[in-house]
């Protein structure tokens, strides 16, 4: 998603032919206090609610709780590795997004169900590519992580492997291949990567 030109007024998100969201002007009034990208996000949400794809919300819906979950789904951490494997969430935002405790997220990371990466202050950050729209991890992520790094000594290396475009995945990433259900090709590639790393050790 890219911000619209300064002074262009309110922006909205539209999808190009390749599926990349871009921002452009709309007819509505600007939303005070929001930048162009935030305005685009709000407008995109309104568009999706208007088109009825998600059905009608119940009249007693807790819209504040819904808004909290939606905001929690937005990446919260800026890191120097953003361009390679980001953006990132912190533990609190993943917990809020998934509707669980921080302890549950920490446990999932320790067990290898989620890819948590330690940073300088000792906390963990979570690359957003490993999550689906609901905050659930990608299908078979645990199996792939167990193959790549069974002792969990190099989670940053696993993250880079999962988010690097490769010919074996048809010019996309392992994470995207998992998202598309191409599990076998990812598991086979993870086995080959593990064997190659062990041979170099």
PDB file of C-alpha atoms in Angstrom:
ATOM      1  CA  UNK A   1       0.000   0.000   0.000  1.00  0.00           C
ATOM      2  CA  UNK A   2       1.411   3.385  -0.913  1.00  0.00           C
ATOM      3  CA  UNK A   3       0.266   6.758   0.357  1.00  0.00           C
ATOM      4  CA  UNK A   4      -1.466   9.159  -1.985  1.00  0.00           C
ATOM      5  CA  UNK A   5       0.023  12.484  -2.981  1.00  0.00           C
ATOM      6  CA  UNK A   6       0.049  15.196  -0.303  1.00  0.00           C
ATOM      7  CA  UNK A   7      -2.977  17.421  -0.623  1.00  0.00           C
ATOM      8  CA  UNK A   8      -4.889  14.801  -2.621  1.00  0.00           C
ATOM      9  CA  UNK A   9      -7.483  14.516   0.127  1.00  0.00           C
ATOM     10  CA  UNK A  10      -8.898  11.275   1.444  1.00  0.00           C
ATOM     11  CA  UNK A  11      -7.454   8.120  -0.095  1.00  0.00           C
ATOM     12  CA  UNK A  12      -8.800   4.656  -0.635  1.00  0.00           C
ATOM     13  CA  UNK A  13      -7.243   1.280  -1.328  1.00  0.00           C
ATOM     14  CA  UNK A  14      -7.794  -0.327  -4.679  1.00  0.00           C
ATOM     15  CA  UNK A  15      -6.293  -3.500  -6.061  1.00  0.00           C
ATOM     16  CA  UNK A  16      -4.125  -3.412  -9.172  1.00  0.00           C
ATOM     17  CA  UNK A  17      -4.159  -6.310 -11.598  1.00  0.00           C
ATOM     18  CA  UNK A  18      -1.340  -7.955  -9.653  1.00  0.00           C
ATOM     19  CA  UNK A  19      -3.210  -7.616  -6.366  1.00  0.00           C
ATOM     20  CA  UNK A  20      -1.044  -4.894  -4.874  1.00  0.00           C
ATOM     21  CA  UNK A  21      -3.032  -2.282  -2.987  1.00  0.00           C
ATOM     22  CA  UNK A  22      -2.531   1.349  -3.914  1.00  0.00           C
ATOM     23  CA  UNK A  23      -3.949   4.538  -2.583  1.00  0.00           C
ATOM     24  CA  UNK A  24      -5.938   7.104  -4.491  1.00  0.00           C
ATOM     25  CA  UNK A  25      -8.376   9.952  -3.921  1.00  0.00           C
ATOM     26  CA  UNK A  26     -11.986   9.442  -2.891  1.00  0.00           C
ATOM     27  CA  UNK A  27     -14.994  11.707  -2.841  1.00  0.00           C
ATOM     28  CA  UNK A  28     -15.521  11.644   0.933  1.00  0.00           C
ATOM     29  CA  UNK A  29     -14.251  14.182   3.458  1.00  0.00           C
ATOM     30  CA  UNK A  30     -10.801  13.591   4.970  1.00  0.00           C
ATOM     31  CA  UNK A  31     -10.715  11.884   8.346  1.00  0.00           C
ATOM     32  CA  UNK A  32      -9.163  14.323  10.796  1.00  0.00           C
ATOM     33  CA  UNK A  33      -5.930  13.230  12.428  1.00  0.00           C
ATOM     34  CA  UNK A  34      -5.231  10.335  10.072  1.00  0.00           C
ATOM     35  CA  UNK A  35      -2.418  10.144   7.558  1.00  0.00           C
ATOM     36  CA  UNK A  36      -3.013   8.972   3.986  1.00  0.00           C
ATOM     37  CA  UNK A  37      -2.255   5.302   4.669  1.00  0.00           C
ATOM     38  CA  UNK A  38      -4.457   5.193   7.784  1.00  0.00           C
ATOM     39  CA  UNK A  39      -7.248   6.913   5.855  1.00  0.00           C
ATOM     40  CA  UNK A  40      -6.843   4.376   3.066  1.00  0.00           C
ATOM     41  CA  UNK A  41      -7.182   1.548   5.580  1.00  0.00           C
ATOM     42  CA  UNK A  42     -10.360   2.994   7.128  1.00  0.00           C
ATOM     43  CA  UNK A  43     -11.891   3.547   3.701  1.00  0.00           C
ATOM     44  CA  UNK A  44     -10.964   0.030   2.550  1.00  0.00           C
ATOM     45  CA  UNK A  45     -12.673  -1.403   5.628  1.00  0.00           C
ATOM     46  CA  UNK A  46     -15.788   0.687   4.957  1.00  0.00           C
ATOM     47  CA  UNK A  47     -15.830  -0.511   1.337  1.00  0.00           C
ATOM     48  CA  UNK A  48     -15.693  -4.132   2.429  1.00  0.00           C
ATOM     49  CA  UNK A  49     -18.488  -3.669   4.930  1.00  0.00           C
ATOM     50  CA  UNK A  50     -20.637  -1.941   2.314  1.00  0.00           C
ATOM     51  CA  UNK A  51     -20.231  -4.683  -0.277  1.00  0.00           C
ATOM     52  CA  UNK A  52     -21.769  -7.208   2.130  1.00  0.00           C
ATOM     53  CA  UNK A  53     -19.157  -9.923   1.675  1.00  0.00           C
ATOM     54  CA  UNK A  54     -19.006 -10.512   5.421  1.00  0.00           C
ATOM     55  CA  UNK A  55     -22.726 -10.391   6.114  1.00  0.00           C
ATOM     56  CA  UNK A  56     -24.512  -8.043   8.458  1.00  0.00           C
ATOM     57  CA  UNK A  57     -23.104  -7.448  11.921  1.00  0.00           C
ATOM     58  CA  UNK A  58     -25.433  -8.259  14.841  1.00  0.00           C
ATOM     59  CA  UNK A  59     -27.094  -5.214  16.372  1.00  0.00           C
ATOM     60  CA  UNK A  60     -25.450  -5.960  19.735  1.00  0.00           C
ATOM     61  CA  UNK A  61     -21.954  -6.387  18.260  1.00  0.00           C
ATOM     62  CA  UNK A  62     -19.127  -5.128  20.467  1.00  0.00           C
ATOM     63  CA  UNK A  63     -17.613  -2.786  17.913  1.00  0.00           C
ATOM     64  CA  UNK A  64     -14.923  -1.567  20.317  1.00  0.00           C
ATOM     65  CA  UNK A  65     -13.677  -5.138  20.773  1.00  0.00           C
ATOM     66  CA  UNK A  66     -13.764  -5.671  17.011  1.00  0.00           C
ATOM     67  CA  UNK A  67     -11.805  -2.474  16.456  1.00  0.00           C
ATOM     68  CA  UNK A  68      -9.233  -3.537  19.052  1.00  0.00           C
ATOM     69  CA  UNK A  69      -8.732  -6.878  17.275  1.00  0.00           C
ATOM     70  CA  UNK A  70      -8.392  -5.174  13.893  1.00  0.00           C
ATOM     71  CA  UNK A  71      -5.849  -2.683  15.187  1.00  0.00           C
ATOM     72  CA  UNK A  72      -3.953  -5.513  16.900  1.00  0.00           C
ATOM     73  CA  UNK A  73      -3.567  -7.158  13.480  1.00  0.00           C
ATOM     74  CA  UNK A  74      -1.470  -4.208  12.290  1.00  0.00           C
ATOM     75  CA  UNK A  75       2.316  -4.564  12.614  1.00  0.00           C
ATOM     76  CA  UNK A  76       3.623  -2.733  15.679  1.00  0.00           C
ATOM     77  CA  UNK A  77       7.407  -2.991  15.596  1.00  0.00           C
ATOM     78  CA  UNK A  78       9.902  -1.114  13.432  1.00  0.00           C
ATOM     79  CA  UNK A  79      13.116  -3.072  12.942  1.00  0.00           C
ATOM     80  CA  UNK A  80      16.161  -2.899  10.698  1.00  0.00           C
ATOM     81  CA  UNK A  81      15.146  -6.262   9.201  1.00  0.00           C
ATOM     82  CA  UNK A  82      11.756  -4.953   7.990  1.00  0.00           C
ATOM     83  CA  UNK A  83      12.794  -5.049   4.336  1.00  0.00           C
ATOM     84  CA  UNK A  84      13.890  -8.691   4.530  1.00  0.00           C
ATOM     85  CA  UNK A  85      11.426 -10.409   6.833  1.00  0.00           C
ATOM     86  CA  UNK A  86       9.173  -7.727   8.305  1.00  0.00           C
ATOM     87  CA  UNK A  87       6.966  -6.077   9.203  1.00  0.00           C
ATOM     88  CA  UNK A  88       6.763  -7.343  12.769  1.00  0.00           C
ATOM     89  CA  UNK A  89       4.331  -7.671  15.659  1.00  0.00           C
ATOM     90  CA  UNK A  90       5.210  -7.660  19.335  1.00  0.00           C
ATOM     91  CA  UNK A  91       3.878 -10.221  21.809  1.00  0.00           C
ATOM     92  CA  UNK A  92       1.077  -7.963  23.073  1.00  0.00           C
ATOM     93  CA  UNK A  93      -0.315  -7.257  19.616  1.00  0.00           C
ATOM     94  CA  UNK A  94      -0.248 -10.925  18.567  1.00  0.00           C
ATOM     95  CA  UNK A  95      -2.011 -11.878  21.806  1.00  0.00           C
ATOM     96  CA  UNK A  96      -4.704  -9.230  21.269  1.00  0.00           C
ATOM     97  CA  UNK A  97      -5.135 -10.198  17.617  1.00  0.00           C
ATOM     98  CA  UNK A  98      -5.544 -13.876  18.441  1.00  0.00           C
ATOM     99  CA  UNK A  99      -7.603 -13.259  21.576  1.00  0.00           C
ATOM    100  CA  UNK A 100      -5.227 -15.123  23.904  1.00  0.00           C
ATOM    101  CA  UNK A 101      -2.815 -14.239  26.690  1.00  0.00           C
ATOM    102  CA  UNK A 102       0.764 -13.097  26.239  1.00  0.00           C
ATOM    103  CA  UNK A 103       1.811 -16.244  28.061  1.00  0.00           C
ATOM    104  CA  UNK A 104       0.067 -18.341  25.407  1.00  0.00           C
ATOM    105  CA  UNK A 105       2.007 -16.542  22.667  1.00  0.00           C
ATOM    106  CA  UNK A 106       5.285 -17.030  24.535  1.00  0.00           C
ATOM    107  CA  UNK A 107       4.495 -20.731  24.957  1.00  0.00           C
ATOM    108  CA  UNK A 108       3.620 -21.094  21.251  1.00  0.00           C
ATOM    109  CA  UNK A 109       6.942 -19.503  20.347  1.00  0.00           C
ATOM    110  CA  UNK A 110       8.874 -21.763  22.729  1.00  0.00           C
ATOM    111  CA  UNK A 111       7.151 -24.870  21.318  1.00  0.00           C
ATOM    112  CA  UNK A 112       7.872 -23.819  17.737  1.00  0.00           C
ATOM    113  CA  UNK A 113       4.238 -23.180  16.803  1.00  0.00           C
ATOM    114  CA  UNK A 114       5.101 -19.548  16.072  1.00  0.00           C
ATOM    115  CA  UNK A 115       8.300 -17.984  14.831  1.00  0.00           C
ATOM    116  CA  UNK A 116       9.411 -15.565  17.535  1.00  0.00           C
ATOM    117  CA  UNK A 117      12.675 -13.684  17.053  1.00  0.00           C
ATOM    118  CA  UNK A 118      14.659 -12.302  19.976  1.00  0.00           C
ATOM    119  CA  UNK A 119      15.854  -8.724  19.696  1.00  0.00           C
ATOM    120  CA  UNK A 120      18.366  -6.670  21.649  1.00  0.00           C
ATOM    121  CA  UNK A 121      16.192  -5.970  24.689  1.00  0.00           C
ATOM    122  CA  UNK A 122      15.402  -9.690  25.143  1.00  0.00           C
ATOM    123  CA  UNK A 123      11.824  -9.451  23.902  1.00  0.00           C
ATOM    124  CA  UNK A 124      10.466 -11.348  20.916  1.00  0.00           C
ATOM    125  CA  UNK A 125       9.044 -10.008  17.696  1.00  0.00           C
ATOM    126  CA  UNK A 126       6.933 -11.989  15.243  1.00  0.00           C
ATOM    127  CA  UNK A 127       7.186 -11.607  11.449  1.00  0.00           C
ATOM    128  CA  UNK A 128       3.770 -10.910  10.007  1.00  0.00           C
ATOM    129  CA  UNK A 129       4.262 -13.237   7.009  1.00  0.00           C
ATOM    130  CA  UNK A 130       3.668 -16.274   9.261  1.00  0.00           C
ATOM    131  CA  UNK A 131       0.063 -15.297  10.056  1.00  0.00           C
ATOM    132  CA  UNK A 132      -3.201 -15.693   8.201  1.00  0.00           C
ATOM    133  CA  UNK A 133      -5.974 -13.072   8.287  1.00  0.00           C
ATOM    134  CA  UNK A 134      -7.307 -14.317  11.645  1.00  0.00           C
ATOM    135  CA  UNK A 135      -3.884 -14.334  13.310  1.00  0.00           C
ATOM    136  CA  UNK A 136      -3.541 -18.112  13.091  1.00  0.00           C
ATOM    137  CA  UNK A 137      -0.122 -19.356  11.948  1.00  0.00           C
ATOM    138  CA  UNK A 138       0.387 -20.623   8.426  1.00  0.00           C
ATOM    139  CA  UNK A 139      -0.597 -24.264   7.809  1.00  0.00           C
ATOM    140  CA  UNK A 140       2.229 -26.690   8.653  1.00  0.00           C
ATOM    141  CA  UNK A 141       4.474 -23.900   9.935  1.00  0.00           C
ATOM    142  CA  UNK A 142       5.494 -25.964  12.959  1.00  0.00           C
ATOM    143  CA  UNK A 143       6.570 -28.876  10.749  1.00  0.00           C
ATOM    144  CA  UNK A 144       8.648 -26.620   8.536  1.00  0.00           C
ATOM    145  CA  UNK A 145      10.331 -24.917  11.493  1.00  0.00           C
ATOM    146  CA  UNK A 146      11.090 -28.307  13.057  1.00  0.00           C
ATOM    147  CA  UNK A 147      12.795 -29.423   9.854  1.00  0.00           C
ATOM    148  CA  UNK A 148      14.758 -26.233   9.302  1.00  0.00           C
ATOM    149  CA  UNK A 149      15.978 -25.758  12.846  1.00  0.00           C
ATOM    150  CA  UNK A 150      15.055 -28.659  15.144  1.00  0.00           C
ATOM    151  CA  UNK A 151      17.048 -27.243  18.074  1.00  0.00           C
ATOM    152  CA  UNK A 152      15.696 -23.720  17.480  1.00  0.00           C
ATOM    153  CA  UNK A 153      19.159 -22.160  17.502  1.00  0.00           C
ATOM    154  CA  UNK A 154      18.687 -19.912  14.454  1.00  0.00           C
ATOM    155  CA  UNK A 155      15.118 -18.588  14.209  1.00  0.00           C
ATOM    156  CA  UNK A 156      16.329 -15.553  12.255  1.00  0.00           C
ATOM    157  CA  UNK A 157      17.744 -17.920   9.615  1.00  0.00           C
ATOM    158  CA  UNK A 158      14.432 -19.775   9.471  1.00  0.00           C
ATOM    159  CA  UNK A 159      12.564 -16.501   9.030  1.00  0.00           C
ATOM    160  CA  UNK A 160      14.840 -15.469   6.190  1.00  0.00           C
ATOM    161  CA  UNK A 161      14.440 -18.867   4.496  1.00  0.00           C
ATOM    162  CA  UNK A 162      10.642 -18.706   4.771  1.00  0.00           C
ATOM    163  CA  UNK A 163      10.437 -15.186   3.351  1.00  0.00           C
ATOM    164  CA  UNK A 164      12.971 -15.382   0.515  1.00  0.00           C
ATOM    165  CA  UNK A 165      11.727 -15.706  -3.063  1.00  0.00           C
ATOM    166  CA  UNK A 166      13.001 -18.910  -4.667  1.00  0.00           C
ATOM    167  CA  UNK A 167      12.514 -20.722  -7.979  1.00  0.00           C
ATOM    168  CA  UNK A 168      11.580 -23.929  -6.159  1.00  0.00           C
ATOM    169  CA  UNK A 169       8.447 -22.145  -4.916  1.00  0.00           C
ATOM    170  CA  UNK A 170       7.543 -20.835  -8.352  1.00  0.00           C
ATOM    171  CA  UNK A 171       9.102 -17.430  -7.897  1.00  0.00           C
ATOM    172  CA  UNK A 172       7.448 -16.785  -4.543  1.00  0.00           C
ATOM    173  CA  UNK A 173       8.390 -17.556  -0.940  1.00  0.00           C
ATOM    174  CA  UNK A 174       8.025 -20.678   1.176  1.00  0.00           C
ATOM    175  CA  UNK A 175       5.568 -18.796   3.385  1.00  0.00           C
ATOM    176  CA  UNK A 176       3.392 -17.923   0.405  1.00  0.00           C
ATOM    177  CA  UNK A 177       3.577 -21.503  -0.857  1.00  0.00           C
ATOM    178  CA  UNK A 178       2.301 -22.701   2.534  1.00  0.00           C
ATOM    179  CA  UNK A 179      -0.481 -20.118   2.388  1.00  0.00           C
ATOM    180  CA  UNK A 180      -1.473 -21.511  -1.024  1.00  0.00           C
ATOM    181  CA  UNK A 181      -1.505 -25.110   0.244  1.00  0.00           C
ATOM    182  CA  UNK A 182       1.688 -26.254  -1.525  1.00  0.00           C
ATOM    183  CA  UNK A 183       2.864 -28.029   1.601  1.00  0.00           C
ATOM    184  CA  UNK A 184       4.814 -30.913   0.064  1.00  0.00           C
ATOM    185  CA  UNK A 185       7.137 -28.704  -1.962  1.00  0.00           C
ATOM    186  CA  UNK A 186       7.915 -26.602   1.122  1.00  0.00           C
ATOM    187  CA  UNK A 187       8.546 -29.598   3.370  1.00  0.00           C
ATOM    188  CA  UNK A 188      10.809 -31.185   0.760  1.00  0.00           C
ATOM    189  CA  UNK A 189      12.755 -27.950   0.342  1.00  0.00           C
ATOM    190  CA  UNK A 190      13.055 -27.572   4.128  1.00  0.00           C
ATOM    191  CA  UNK A 191      14.527 -31.088   4.374  1.00  0.00           C
ATOM    192  CA  UNK A 192      17.057 -30.276   1.671  1.00  0.00           C
ATOM    193  CA  UNK A 193      17.963 -26.997   3.383  1.00  0.00           C
ATOM    194  CA  UNK A 194      18.456 -28.740   6.726  1.00  0.00           C
ATOM    195  CA  UNK A 195      20.738 -31.350   5.164  1.00  0.00           C
ATOM    196  CA  UNK A 196      22.743 -28.653   3.380  1.00  0.00           C
ATOM    197  CA  UNK A 197      23.175 -26.677   6.598  1.00  0.00           C
ATOM    198  CA  UNK A 198      24.249 -29.780   8.524  1.00  0.00           C
ATOM    199  CA  UNK A 199      26.804 -30.600   5.836  1.00  0.00           C
ATOM    200  CA  UNK A 200      28.269 -27.099   6.122  1.00  0.00           C
ATOM    201  CA  UNK A 201      28.391 -27.202   9.923  1.00  0.00           C
TER     202      UNK A 201
END
